[in-house]
Coordinates of C-alpha atoms in Angstrom, one line a residue:
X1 CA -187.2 210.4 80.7
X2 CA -186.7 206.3 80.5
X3 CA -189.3 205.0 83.1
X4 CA -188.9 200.4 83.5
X5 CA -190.6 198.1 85.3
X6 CA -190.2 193.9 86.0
X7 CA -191.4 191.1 86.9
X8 CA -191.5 190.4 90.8
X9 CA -192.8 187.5 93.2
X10 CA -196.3 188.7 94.7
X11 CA -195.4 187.4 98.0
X12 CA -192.2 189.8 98.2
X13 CA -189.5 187.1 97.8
X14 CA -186.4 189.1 96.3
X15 CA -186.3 187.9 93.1
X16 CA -187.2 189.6 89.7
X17 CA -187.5 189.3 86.5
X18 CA -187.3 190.8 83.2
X19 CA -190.9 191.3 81.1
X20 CA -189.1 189.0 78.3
X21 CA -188.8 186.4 80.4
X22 CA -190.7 183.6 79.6
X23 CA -191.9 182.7 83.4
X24 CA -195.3 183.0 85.2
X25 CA -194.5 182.4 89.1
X26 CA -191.9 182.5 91.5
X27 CA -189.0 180.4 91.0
X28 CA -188.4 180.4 94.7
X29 CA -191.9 179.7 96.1
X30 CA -194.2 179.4 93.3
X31 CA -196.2 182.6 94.1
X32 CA -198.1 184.2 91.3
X33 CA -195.8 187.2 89.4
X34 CA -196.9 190.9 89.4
X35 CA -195.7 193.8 87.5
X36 CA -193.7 196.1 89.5
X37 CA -193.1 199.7 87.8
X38 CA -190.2 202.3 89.1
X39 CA -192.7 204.8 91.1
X40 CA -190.2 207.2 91.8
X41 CA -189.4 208.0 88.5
X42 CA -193.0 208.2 87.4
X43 CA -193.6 210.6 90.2
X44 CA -190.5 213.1 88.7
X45 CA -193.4 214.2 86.2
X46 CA -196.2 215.6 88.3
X47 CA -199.8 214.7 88.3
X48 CA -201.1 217.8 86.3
X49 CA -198.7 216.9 83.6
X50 CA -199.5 213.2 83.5
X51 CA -203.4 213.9 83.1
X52 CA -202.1 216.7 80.4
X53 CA -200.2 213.9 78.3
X54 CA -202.9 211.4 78.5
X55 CA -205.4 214.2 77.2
X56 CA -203.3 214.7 74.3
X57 CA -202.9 211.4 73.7
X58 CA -206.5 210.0 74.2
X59 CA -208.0 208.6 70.7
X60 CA -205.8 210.9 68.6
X61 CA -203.7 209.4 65.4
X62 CA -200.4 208.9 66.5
X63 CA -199.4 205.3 67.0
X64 CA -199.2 203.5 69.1
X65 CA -200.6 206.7 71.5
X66 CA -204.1 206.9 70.0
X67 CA -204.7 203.5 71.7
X68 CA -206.9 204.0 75.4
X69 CA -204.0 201.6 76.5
X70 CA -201.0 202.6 74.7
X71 CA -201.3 206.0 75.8
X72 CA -200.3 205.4 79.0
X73 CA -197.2 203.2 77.8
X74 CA -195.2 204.8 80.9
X75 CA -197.2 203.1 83.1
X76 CA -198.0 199.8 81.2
X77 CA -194.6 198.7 79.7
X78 CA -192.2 201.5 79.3
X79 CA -189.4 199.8 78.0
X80 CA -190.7 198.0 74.5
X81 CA -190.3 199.0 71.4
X82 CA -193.2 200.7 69.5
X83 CA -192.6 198.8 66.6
X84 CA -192.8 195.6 68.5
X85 CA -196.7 196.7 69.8
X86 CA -199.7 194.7 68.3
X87 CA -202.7 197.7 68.6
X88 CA -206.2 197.4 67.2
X89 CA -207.2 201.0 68.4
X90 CA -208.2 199.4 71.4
X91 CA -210.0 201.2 74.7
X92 CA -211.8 204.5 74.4
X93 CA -214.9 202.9 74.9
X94 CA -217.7 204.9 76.0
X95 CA -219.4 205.5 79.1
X96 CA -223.2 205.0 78.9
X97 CA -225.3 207.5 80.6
X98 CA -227.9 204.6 82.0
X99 CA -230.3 207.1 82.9
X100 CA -233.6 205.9 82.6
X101 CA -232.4 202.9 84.2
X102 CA -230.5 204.8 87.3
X103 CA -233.9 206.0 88.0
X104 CA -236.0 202.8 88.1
X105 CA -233.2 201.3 90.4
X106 CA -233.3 204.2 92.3
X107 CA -229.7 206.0 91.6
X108 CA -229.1 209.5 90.4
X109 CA -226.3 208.8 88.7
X110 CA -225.4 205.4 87.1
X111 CA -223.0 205.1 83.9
X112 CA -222.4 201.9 82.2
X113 CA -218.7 201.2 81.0
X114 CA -218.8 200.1 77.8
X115 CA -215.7 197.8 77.5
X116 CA -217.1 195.4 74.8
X117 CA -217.1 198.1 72.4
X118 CA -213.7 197.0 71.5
X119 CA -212.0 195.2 68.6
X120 CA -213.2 191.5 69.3
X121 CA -216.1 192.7 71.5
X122 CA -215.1 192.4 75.5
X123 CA -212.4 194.1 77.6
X124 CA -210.1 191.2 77.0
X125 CA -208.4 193.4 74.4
X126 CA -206.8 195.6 76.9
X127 CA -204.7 193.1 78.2
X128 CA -204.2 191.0 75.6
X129 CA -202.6 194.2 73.6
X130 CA -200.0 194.4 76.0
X131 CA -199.8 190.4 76.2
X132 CA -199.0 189.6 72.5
X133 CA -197.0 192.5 72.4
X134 CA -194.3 191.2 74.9
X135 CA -194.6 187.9 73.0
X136 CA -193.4 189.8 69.8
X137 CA -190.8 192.0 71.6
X138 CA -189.2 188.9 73.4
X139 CA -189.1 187.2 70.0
X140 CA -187.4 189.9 68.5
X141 CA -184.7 189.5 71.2
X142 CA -184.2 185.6 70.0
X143 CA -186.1 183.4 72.2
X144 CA -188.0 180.7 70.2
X145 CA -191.8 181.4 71.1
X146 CA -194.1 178.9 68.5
X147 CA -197.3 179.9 69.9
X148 CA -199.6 182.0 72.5
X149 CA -201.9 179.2 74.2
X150 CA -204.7 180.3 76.4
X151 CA -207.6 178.2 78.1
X152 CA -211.1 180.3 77.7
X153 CA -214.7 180.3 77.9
X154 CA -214.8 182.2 74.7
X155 CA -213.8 186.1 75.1
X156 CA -210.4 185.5 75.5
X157 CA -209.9 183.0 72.6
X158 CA -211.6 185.5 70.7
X159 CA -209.3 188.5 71.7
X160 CA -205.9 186.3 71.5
X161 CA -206.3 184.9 68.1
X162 CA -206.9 188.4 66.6
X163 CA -204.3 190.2 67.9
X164 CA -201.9 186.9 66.9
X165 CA -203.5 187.3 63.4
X166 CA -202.3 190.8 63.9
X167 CA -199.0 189.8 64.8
X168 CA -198.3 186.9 62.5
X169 CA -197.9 184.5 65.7
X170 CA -199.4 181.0 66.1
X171 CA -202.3 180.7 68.6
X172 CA -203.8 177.4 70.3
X173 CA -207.1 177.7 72.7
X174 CA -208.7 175.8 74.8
X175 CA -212.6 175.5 74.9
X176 CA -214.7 173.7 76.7
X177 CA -216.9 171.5 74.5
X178 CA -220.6 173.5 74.2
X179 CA -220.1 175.4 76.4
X180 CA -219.5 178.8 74.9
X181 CA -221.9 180.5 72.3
X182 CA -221.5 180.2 68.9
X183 CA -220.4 183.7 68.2
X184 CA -217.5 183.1 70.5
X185 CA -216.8 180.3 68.9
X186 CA -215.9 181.4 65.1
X187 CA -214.0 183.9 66.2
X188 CA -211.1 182.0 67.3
X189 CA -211.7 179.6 64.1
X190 CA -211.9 182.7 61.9
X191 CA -208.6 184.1 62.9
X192 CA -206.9 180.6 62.1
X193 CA -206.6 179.9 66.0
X194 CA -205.6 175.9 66.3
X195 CA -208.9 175.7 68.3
X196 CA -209.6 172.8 70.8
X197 CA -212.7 171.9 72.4
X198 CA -212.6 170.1 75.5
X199 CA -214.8 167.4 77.3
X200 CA -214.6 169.3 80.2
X201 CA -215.1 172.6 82.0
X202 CA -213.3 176.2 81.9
X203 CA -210.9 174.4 84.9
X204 CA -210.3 171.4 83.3
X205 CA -209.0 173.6 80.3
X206 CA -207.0 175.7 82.6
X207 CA -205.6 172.9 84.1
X208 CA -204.4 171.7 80.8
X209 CA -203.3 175.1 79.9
X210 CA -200.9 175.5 82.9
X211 CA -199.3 172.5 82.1
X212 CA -198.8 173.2 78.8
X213 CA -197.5 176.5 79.8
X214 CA -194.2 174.3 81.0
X215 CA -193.4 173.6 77.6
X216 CA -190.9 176.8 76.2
X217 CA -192.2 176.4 72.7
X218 CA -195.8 177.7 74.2
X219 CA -196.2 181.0 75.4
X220 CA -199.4 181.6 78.1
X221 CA -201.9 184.2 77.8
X222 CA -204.3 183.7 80.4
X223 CA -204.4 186.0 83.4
X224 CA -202.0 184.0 85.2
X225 CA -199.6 186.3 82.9
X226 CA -199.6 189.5 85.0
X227 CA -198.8 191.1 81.8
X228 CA -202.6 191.1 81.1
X229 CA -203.2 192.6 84.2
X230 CA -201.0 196.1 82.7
X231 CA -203.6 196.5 79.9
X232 CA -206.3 196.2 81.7
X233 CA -205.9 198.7 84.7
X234 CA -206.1 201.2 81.9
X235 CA -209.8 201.1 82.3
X236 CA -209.8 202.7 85.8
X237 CA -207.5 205.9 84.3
X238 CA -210.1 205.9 81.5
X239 CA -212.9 205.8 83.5
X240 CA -211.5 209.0 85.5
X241 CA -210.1 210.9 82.7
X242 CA -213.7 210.3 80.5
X243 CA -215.0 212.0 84.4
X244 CA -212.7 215.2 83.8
X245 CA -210.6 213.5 86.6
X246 CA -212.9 213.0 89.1
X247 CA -213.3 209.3 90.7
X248 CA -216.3 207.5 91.2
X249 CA -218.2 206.4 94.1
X250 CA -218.6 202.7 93.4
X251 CA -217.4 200.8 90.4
X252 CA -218.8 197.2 90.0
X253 CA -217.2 194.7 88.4
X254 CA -218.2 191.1 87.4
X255 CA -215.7 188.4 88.6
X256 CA -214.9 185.0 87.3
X257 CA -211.1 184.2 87.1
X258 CA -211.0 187.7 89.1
X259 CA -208.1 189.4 87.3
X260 CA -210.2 192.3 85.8
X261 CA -211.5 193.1 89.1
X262 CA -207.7 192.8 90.0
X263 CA -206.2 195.3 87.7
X264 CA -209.7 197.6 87.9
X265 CA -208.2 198.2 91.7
X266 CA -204.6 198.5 90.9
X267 CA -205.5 201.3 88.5
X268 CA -207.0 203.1 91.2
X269 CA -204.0 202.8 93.3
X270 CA -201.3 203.3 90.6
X271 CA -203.5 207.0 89.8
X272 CA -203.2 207.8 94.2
X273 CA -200.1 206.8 94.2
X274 CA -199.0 209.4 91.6
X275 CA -201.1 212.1 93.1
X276 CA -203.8 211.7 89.8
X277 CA -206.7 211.2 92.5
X278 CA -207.0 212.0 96.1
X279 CA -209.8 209.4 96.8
X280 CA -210.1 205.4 96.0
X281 CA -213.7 204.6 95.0
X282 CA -215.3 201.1 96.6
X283 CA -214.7 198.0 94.4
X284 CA -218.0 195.5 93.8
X285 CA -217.0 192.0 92.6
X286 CA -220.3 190.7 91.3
X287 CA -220.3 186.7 91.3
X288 CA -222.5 184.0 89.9
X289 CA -224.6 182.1 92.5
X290 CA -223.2 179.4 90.5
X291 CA -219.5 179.9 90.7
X292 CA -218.9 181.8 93.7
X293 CA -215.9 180.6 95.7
X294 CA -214.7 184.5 96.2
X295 CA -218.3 185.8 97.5
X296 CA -218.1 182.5 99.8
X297 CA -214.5 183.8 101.2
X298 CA -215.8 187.2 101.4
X299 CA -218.7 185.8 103.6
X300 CA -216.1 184.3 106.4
X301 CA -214.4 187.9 106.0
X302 CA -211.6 186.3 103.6
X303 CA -210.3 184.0 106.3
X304 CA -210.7 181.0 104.6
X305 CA -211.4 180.1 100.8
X306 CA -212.2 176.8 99.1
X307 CA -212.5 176.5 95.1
X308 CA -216.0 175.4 94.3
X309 CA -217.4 173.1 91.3
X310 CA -219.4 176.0 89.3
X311 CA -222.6 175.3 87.7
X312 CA -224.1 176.0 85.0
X313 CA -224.7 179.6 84.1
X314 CA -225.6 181.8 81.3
X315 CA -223.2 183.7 82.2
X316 CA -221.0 181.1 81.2
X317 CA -217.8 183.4 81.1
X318 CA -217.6 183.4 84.8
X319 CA -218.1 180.6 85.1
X320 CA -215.1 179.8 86.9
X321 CA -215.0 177.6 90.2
X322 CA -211.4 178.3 90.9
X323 CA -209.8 181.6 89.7
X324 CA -206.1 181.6 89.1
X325 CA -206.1 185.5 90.3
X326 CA -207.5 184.5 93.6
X327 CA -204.6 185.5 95.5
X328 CA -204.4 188.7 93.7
X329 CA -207.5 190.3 93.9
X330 CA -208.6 189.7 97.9
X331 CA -206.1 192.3 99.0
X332 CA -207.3 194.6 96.4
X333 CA -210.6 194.4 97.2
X334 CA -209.0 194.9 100.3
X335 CA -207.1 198.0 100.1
X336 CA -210.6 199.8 98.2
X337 CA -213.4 198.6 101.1
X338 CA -214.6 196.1 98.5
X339 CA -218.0 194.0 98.7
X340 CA -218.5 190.7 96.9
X341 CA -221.9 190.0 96.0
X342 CA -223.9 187.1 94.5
X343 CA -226.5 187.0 91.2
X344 CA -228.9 183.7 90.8
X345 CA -230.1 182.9 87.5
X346 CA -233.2 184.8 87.7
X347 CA -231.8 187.9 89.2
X348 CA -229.1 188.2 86.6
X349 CA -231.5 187.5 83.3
X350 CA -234.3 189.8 84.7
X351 CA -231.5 192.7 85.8
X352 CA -230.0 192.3 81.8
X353 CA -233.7 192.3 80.5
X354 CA -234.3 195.2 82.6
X355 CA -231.3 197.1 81.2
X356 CA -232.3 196.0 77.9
X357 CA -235.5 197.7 77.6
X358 CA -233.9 201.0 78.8
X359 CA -231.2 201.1 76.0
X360 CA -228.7 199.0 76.8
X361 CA -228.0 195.3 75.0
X362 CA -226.2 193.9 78.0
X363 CA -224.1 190.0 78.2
X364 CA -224.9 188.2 80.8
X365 CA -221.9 188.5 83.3
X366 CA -222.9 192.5 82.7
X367 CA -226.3 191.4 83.8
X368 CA -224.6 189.6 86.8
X369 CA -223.4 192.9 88.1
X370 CA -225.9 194.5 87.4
X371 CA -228.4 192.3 89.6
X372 CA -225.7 192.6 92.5
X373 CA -226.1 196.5 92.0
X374 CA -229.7 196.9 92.9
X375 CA -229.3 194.2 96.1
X376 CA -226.9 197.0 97.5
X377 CA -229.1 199.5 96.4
X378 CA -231.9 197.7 98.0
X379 CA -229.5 197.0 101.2
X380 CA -228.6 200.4 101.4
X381 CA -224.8 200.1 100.8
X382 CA -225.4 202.0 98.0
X383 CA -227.0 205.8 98.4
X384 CA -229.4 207.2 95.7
X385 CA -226.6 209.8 95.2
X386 CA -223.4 207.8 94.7
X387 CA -221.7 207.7 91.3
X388 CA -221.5 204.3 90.2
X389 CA -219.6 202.9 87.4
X390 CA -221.2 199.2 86.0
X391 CA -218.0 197.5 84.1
X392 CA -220.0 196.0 81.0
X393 CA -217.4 193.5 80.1
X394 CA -218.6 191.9 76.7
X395 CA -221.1 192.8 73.7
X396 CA -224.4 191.8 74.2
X397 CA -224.4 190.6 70.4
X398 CA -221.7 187.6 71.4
X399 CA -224.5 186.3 73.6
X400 CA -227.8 186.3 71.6
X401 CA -228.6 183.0 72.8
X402 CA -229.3 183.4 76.4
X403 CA -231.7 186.4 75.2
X404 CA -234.0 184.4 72.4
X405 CA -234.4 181.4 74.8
X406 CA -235.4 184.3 78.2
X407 CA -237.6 186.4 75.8
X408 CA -239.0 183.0 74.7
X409 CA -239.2 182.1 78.1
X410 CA -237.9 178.7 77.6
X411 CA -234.6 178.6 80.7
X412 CA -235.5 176.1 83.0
X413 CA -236.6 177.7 87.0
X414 CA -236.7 180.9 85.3
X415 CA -239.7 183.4 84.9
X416 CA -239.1 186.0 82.4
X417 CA -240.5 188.9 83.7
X418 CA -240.0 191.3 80.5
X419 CA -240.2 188.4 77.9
X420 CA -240.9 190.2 74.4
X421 CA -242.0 188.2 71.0
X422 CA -243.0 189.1 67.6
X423 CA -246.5 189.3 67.0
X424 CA -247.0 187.6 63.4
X425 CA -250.3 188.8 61.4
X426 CA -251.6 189.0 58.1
X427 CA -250.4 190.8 56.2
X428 CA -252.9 193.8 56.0
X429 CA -253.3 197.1 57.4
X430 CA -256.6 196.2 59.3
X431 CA -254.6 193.5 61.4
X432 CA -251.6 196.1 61.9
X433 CA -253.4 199.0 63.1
X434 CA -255.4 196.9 65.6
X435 CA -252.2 195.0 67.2
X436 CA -250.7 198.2 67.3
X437 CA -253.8 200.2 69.2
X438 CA -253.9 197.0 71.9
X439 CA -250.2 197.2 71.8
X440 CA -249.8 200.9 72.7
X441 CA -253.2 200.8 75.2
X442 CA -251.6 198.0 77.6
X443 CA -248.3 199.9 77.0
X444 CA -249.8 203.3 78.3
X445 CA -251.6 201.6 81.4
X446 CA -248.0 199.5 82.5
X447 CA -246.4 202.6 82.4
X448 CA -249.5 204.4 85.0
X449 CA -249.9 201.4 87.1
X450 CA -245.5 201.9 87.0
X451 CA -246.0 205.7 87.8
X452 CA -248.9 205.2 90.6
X453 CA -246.7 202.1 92.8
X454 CA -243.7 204.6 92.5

């Protein structure tokens, strides 16, 4: 069955456009684009037989299908070639049963989505799959692409100058200057990226971007491209098909440029749409304290919103004072009974350091959700029984940074609760065995003075 989808204005003007077009808003009114697929057709194959091929599918052999994103091409982008898509085996990531740390929090059942378990370590990959894909099968139809541009505060460079690499095409990114860990940095430069660093913040390199973005020559892979926004709603099928098909109570998201959170919700609508799921869960956008211009909205019940100067954060890949996907997520959040909540510095470091010691090797926009989980928990929005999904968006080892300078307790305003150091000795076995008998004595009384507050 031939399933298509296009390009359409996201304030409903009647125009549309094809996927190979080279365009980004509304000719007509200048609204931001979104991906409209033929829902009718889709819903000629029933719901058990859906969930049936994506079973089949999930992280088997067969290209492009083995992919977590490619096998749901029907309901990504139907119509391109196979040969045209640029797949590193990415999705299938694994849910985390956060146990031990559900119970100190005070939930029953809290799983940890494990998105930067991916090809260049963060759930960009998801949509940039789909992304550099389209650049390649509009190529292939003649138009004269000479490279994929994108602004970033480091994941996204990362995860579009590999799968460029992959694809043989030019890439050009846009960093601000110091402002993005070293890891993130040599990635780009390591794929041959023409990489640019920038007196100025993650804005001022978007602004650039979008103007650069006029240029035909220079294709645009930011989330403006709604293309991005395919690959990653792929997460929310995932999430219910690694559940057996069962959706969620909450699913908490951190939000900086606010199109994962966008295309998190879309997934859930697409799968109750097509009679996948019967329920919606509740969306969480988790924000910075220091960029927060969507929990400000939120707080005036989305009447009114104002772009904000963000400051600095670890979490420096949200750190984002004016999201280009603004207008898309709000009636998202919307349509799933959404919260936006807020992390400071000192909640979000303590809530990854937390996590940390209970298995987990969290970033720190993970460690912003994470903080914004147990303030509902704490509020009661959250019941100890609710199923709640964390979205962990990047690997914790892109970001080792932020974690030697909180466990050597040397961020400004912050007190690291859980600091941890090496203890350096001589080397005999005397010294040893009596660090380690101290060691394991305080060890054992934390964990009753723990047991007897509880």
């Amino acid at each position: 069955m031939q399933y298509s989808s296009w390009f359409r204005c996201s304030k409903k003007c009647s125009n549309r456009y094809e996927l190979t077009d080279v365009i980004y808003s509304c000719t007509d009114c200048g609204a931001l684009l979104e991906v409209v697929h033929d829902i009718e057709a889709l819903k000629k194959r029933s719901a058990a037989a859906w969930m049936a091929l994506f079973d089949q599918r999930y992280m088997r052999t067969e290209e492009p299908y083995g992919s977590g994103v490619w096998g749901k091409k029907e309901w990504v982008y139907p119509a391109i070639s196979n040969e045209n898509i640029v797949s590193t085996y990415e999705g299938g990531t694994n849910l985390f049963k956060a146990e031990r740390f559900g119970t100190q929090v005070g939930l029953d059942d809290l799983w940890i989505k494990q998105s930067g378990n991916s090809h260049t370590g963060s759930f960009k990959d998801l949509g940039i799959t789909v992304l550099v894909s389209a650049v390649k099968e509009t190529i292939s139809k003649g138009t004269d692409l000479e490279a994929v541009i994108c602004a970033s505060t480091g994941d996204t460079s990362a995860s579009v100058s590999a799968y460029c690499a992959a694809a043989g095409i030019p890439s050009v990114v846009l960093l601000p200057k110091g402002k993005i860990s070293v890891a993130q940095l040599i990635q780009p430069l390591s794929n041959g990226a023409i990489t640019i660093a920038l007196d100025t913040d993650f804005d001022g390199c978007m602004d650039i971007v979008q103007k650069l973005s006029n240029d035909s020559r220079f294709y645009l892979g930011n989330s403006l491209n709604p293309l991005r926004i395919e690959g990653q709603k792929t997460v929310s099928i995932e999430i219910v098909q690694q559940f057996d098909w069962e959706v969620p109570d909450w699913v908490i998201v951190p939000g900086g440029n606010l199109g994962n959170i966008t295309a998190i919700g879309l997934g859930f609508l697409m799968m109750r749409d097509l009679g996948i799921i019967q329920k919606l869960p509740r969306l969480v956008c988790a924000q910075s304290a220091s960029a927060n211009p969507l929990y400000k909205s939120y707080l005036a019940g989305f009447k009114r919103y104002s772009q904000v100067t963000a400051s600095p954060t670890v979490a420096t890949a949200i750190q984002i004072g004016n999201p280009v996907s603004i207008d898309r997520a709000i009636p998202v959040i919307k349509a799933l009974d959404g919260i936006v909540e807020q992390a400071t510095e000192d909640e979000l470091l303590n809530a990854a350091a937390e996590a940390d010691r209970t298995g987990l090797f969290t970033c720190p926009q993970t460690g912003v959700a994470l903080a914004a989980m147990k303030k509902l928990v704490q509020k009661r929005e959250i019941d100890a029984s609710d199923r709640v999904v964390v979205i962990s968006t990047a690997n914790g080892l892109k970001f080792v940074d932020f974690k030697v300078d909180y466990h050597q307790d040397r961020i400004p305003d912050i007190t690291s609760q859980l600091n941890n150091e090496p203890i350096e000795l001589p080397g005999d076995y005397g010294s040893v065995l009596k660090a380690l008998t101290s060691c394991l004595l305080y060890t054992s009384d934390a964990a009753d003075e723990r047991s007897s507050v509880d």
